[in-house]
Short mmCIF file of C-alpha atoms and ligand atoms in Angstrom, two decimals:
data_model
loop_
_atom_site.label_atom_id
_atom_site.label_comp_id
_atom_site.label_asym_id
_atom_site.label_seq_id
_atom_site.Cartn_x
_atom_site.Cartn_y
_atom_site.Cartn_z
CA UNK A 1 29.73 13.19 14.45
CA UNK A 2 28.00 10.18 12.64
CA UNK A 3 24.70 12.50 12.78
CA UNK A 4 26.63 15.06 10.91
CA UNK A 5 27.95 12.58 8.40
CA UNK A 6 24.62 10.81 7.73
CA UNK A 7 23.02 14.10 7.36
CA UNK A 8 25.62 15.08 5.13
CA UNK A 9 25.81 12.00 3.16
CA UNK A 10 21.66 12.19 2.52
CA UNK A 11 21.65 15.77 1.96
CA UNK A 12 20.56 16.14 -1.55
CA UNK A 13 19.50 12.84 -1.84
CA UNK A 14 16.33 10.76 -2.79
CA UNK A 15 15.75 9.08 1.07
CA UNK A 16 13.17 6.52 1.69
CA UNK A 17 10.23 7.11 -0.06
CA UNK A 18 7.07 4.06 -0.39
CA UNK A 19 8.05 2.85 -3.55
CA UNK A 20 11.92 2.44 -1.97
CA UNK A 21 9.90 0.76 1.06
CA UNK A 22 8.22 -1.59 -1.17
CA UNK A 23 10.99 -2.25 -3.10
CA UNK A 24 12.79 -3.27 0.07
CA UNK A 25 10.02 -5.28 1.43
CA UNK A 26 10.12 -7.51 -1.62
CA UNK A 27 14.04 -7.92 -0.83
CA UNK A 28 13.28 -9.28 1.98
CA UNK A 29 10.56 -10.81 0.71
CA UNK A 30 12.90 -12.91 -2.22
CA UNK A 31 15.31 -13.44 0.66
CA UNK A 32 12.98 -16.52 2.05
CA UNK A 33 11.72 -17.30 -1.41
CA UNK A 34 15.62 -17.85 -2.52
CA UNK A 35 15.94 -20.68 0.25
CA UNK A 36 13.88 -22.88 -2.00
CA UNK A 37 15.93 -25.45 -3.12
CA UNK A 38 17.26 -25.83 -7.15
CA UNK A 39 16.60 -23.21 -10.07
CA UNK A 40 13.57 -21.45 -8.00
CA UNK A 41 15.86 -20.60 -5.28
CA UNK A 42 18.90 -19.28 -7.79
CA UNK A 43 15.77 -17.08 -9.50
CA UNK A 44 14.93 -15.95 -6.39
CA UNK A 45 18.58 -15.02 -5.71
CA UNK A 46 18.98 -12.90 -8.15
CA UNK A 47 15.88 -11.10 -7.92
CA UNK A 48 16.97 -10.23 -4.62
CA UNK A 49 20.15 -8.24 -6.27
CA UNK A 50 17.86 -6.81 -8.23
CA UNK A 51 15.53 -5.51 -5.68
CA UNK A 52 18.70 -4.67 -3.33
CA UNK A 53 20.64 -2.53 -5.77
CA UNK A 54 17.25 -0.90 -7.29
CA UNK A 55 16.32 0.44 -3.57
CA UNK A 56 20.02 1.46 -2.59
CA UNK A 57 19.91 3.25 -6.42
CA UNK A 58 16.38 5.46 -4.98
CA UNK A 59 17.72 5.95 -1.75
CA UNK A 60 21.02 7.13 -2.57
CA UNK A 61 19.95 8.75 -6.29
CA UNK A 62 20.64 12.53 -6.28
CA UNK A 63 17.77 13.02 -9.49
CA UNK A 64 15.08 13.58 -6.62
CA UNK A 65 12.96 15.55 -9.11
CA UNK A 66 12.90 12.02 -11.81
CA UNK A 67 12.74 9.65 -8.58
CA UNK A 68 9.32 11.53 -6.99
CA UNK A 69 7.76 11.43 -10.38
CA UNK A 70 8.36 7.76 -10.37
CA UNK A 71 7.02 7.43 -7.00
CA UNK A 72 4.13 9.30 -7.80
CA UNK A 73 3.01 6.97 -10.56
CA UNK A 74 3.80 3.90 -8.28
CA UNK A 75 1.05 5.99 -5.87
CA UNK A 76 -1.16 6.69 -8.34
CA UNK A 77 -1.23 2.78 -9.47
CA UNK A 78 -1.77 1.04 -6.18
CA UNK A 79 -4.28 3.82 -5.43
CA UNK A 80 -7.06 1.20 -5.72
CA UNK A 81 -5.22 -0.75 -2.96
CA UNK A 82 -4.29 1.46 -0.82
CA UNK A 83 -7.98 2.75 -0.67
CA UNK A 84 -9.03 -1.21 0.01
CA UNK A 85 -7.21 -1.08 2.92
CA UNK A 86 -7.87 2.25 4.30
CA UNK A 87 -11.80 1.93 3.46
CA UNK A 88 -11.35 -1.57 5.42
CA UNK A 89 -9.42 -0.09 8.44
CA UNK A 90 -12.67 2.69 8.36
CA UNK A 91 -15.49 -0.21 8.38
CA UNK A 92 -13.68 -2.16 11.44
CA UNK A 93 -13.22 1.05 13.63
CA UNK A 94 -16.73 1.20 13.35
CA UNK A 95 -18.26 -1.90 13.40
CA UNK A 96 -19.66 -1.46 16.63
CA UNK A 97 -21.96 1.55 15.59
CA UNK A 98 -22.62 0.79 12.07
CA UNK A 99 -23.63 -2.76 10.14
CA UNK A 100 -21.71 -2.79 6.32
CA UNK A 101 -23.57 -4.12 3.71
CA UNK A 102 -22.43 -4.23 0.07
CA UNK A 103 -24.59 -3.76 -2.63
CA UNK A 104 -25.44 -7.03 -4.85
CA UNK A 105 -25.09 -4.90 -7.94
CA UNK A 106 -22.30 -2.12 -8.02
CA UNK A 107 -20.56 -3.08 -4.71
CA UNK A 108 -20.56 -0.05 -3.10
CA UNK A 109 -20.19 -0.45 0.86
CA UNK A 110 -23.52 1.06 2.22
CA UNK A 111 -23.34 2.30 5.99
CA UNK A 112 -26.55 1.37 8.19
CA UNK A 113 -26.36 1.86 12.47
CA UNK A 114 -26.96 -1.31 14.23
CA UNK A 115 -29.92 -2.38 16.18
CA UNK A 116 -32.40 -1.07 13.78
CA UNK A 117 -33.65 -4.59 12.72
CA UNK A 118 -34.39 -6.18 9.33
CA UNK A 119 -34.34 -2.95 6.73
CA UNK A 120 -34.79 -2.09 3.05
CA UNK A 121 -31.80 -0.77 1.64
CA UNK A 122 -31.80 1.73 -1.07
CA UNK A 123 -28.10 2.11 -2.61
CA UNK A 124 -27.25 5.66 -2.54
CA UNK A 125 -25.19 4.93 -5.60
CA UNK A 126 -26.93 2.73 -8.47
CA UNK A 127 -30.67 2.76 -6.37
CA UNK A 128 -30.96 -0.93 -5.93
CA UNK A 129 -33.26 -2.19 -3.29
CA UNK A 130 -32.47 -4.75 -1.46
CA UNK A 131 -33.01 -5.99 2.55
CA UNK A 132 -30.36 -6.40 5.23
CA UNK A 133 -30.77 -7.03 9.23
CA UNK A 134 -28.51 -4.51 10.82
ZN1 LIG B 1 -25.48 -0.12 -5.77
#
């Protein structure tokens, strides 16, 4: 019965997509922050209507074509961040195997197995030499 409702009631409609689970994390988010006592807290407040209305407008909006573009963009934008963190997650699931080293001059992350002692590293990117124990 309430299934049948909900599905009703989101058929058609935007949903959760990241950019509404952002938005809502920052609600929560200015939630604490609008605890701080005197005109912080009252800023803090209101950005929290803000942030509340603007995810319950993408959830609920029925202009799903408009409200994936915009979610695209906010994708394409924190691109660079989201590849931080899945490049990190990538590096620590195999830190046991591999040694990381970053290269001094374009910062490229350079794979190397462990255990092979002190090495010269060539960068497989700019060509810079440089040594690394593994
Ligand atoms: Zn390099």
């Amino acid at each position: 019965m309430i299934r049948r409702f909900l599905y009703n009631f989101f058929q058609g409609r935007n949903g959760m997509d990241a950019l509404a689970k952002v938005c809502w994390a920052l609600t929560f988010i200015f939630i604490l922050l609008s605890l701080i006592p005197g005109v912080t807290g009252i800023i803090f407040y209101f950005l929290t209507m803000a942030s509340m209305v603007y995810t319950m407008f993408r959830i609920l909006s029925r202009n799903v074509y408009k409200r994936a573009e915009e979610n695209r963009r906010f994708l394409e934008r924190v691109r660079p961040i989201r590849q931080f963190f899945a490049d990190s997650r990538v590096r620590f699931s195999q830190r046991k195997e591999y040694k990381f080293f970053k290269c001094p001059t374009c910062h490229t992350y350079l794979r190397v197995p462990r255990g092979k002692g002190k090495l010269q590293i060539t960068c497989r990117k700019c060509g810079n030499r440089f040594s690394g124990k593994t």
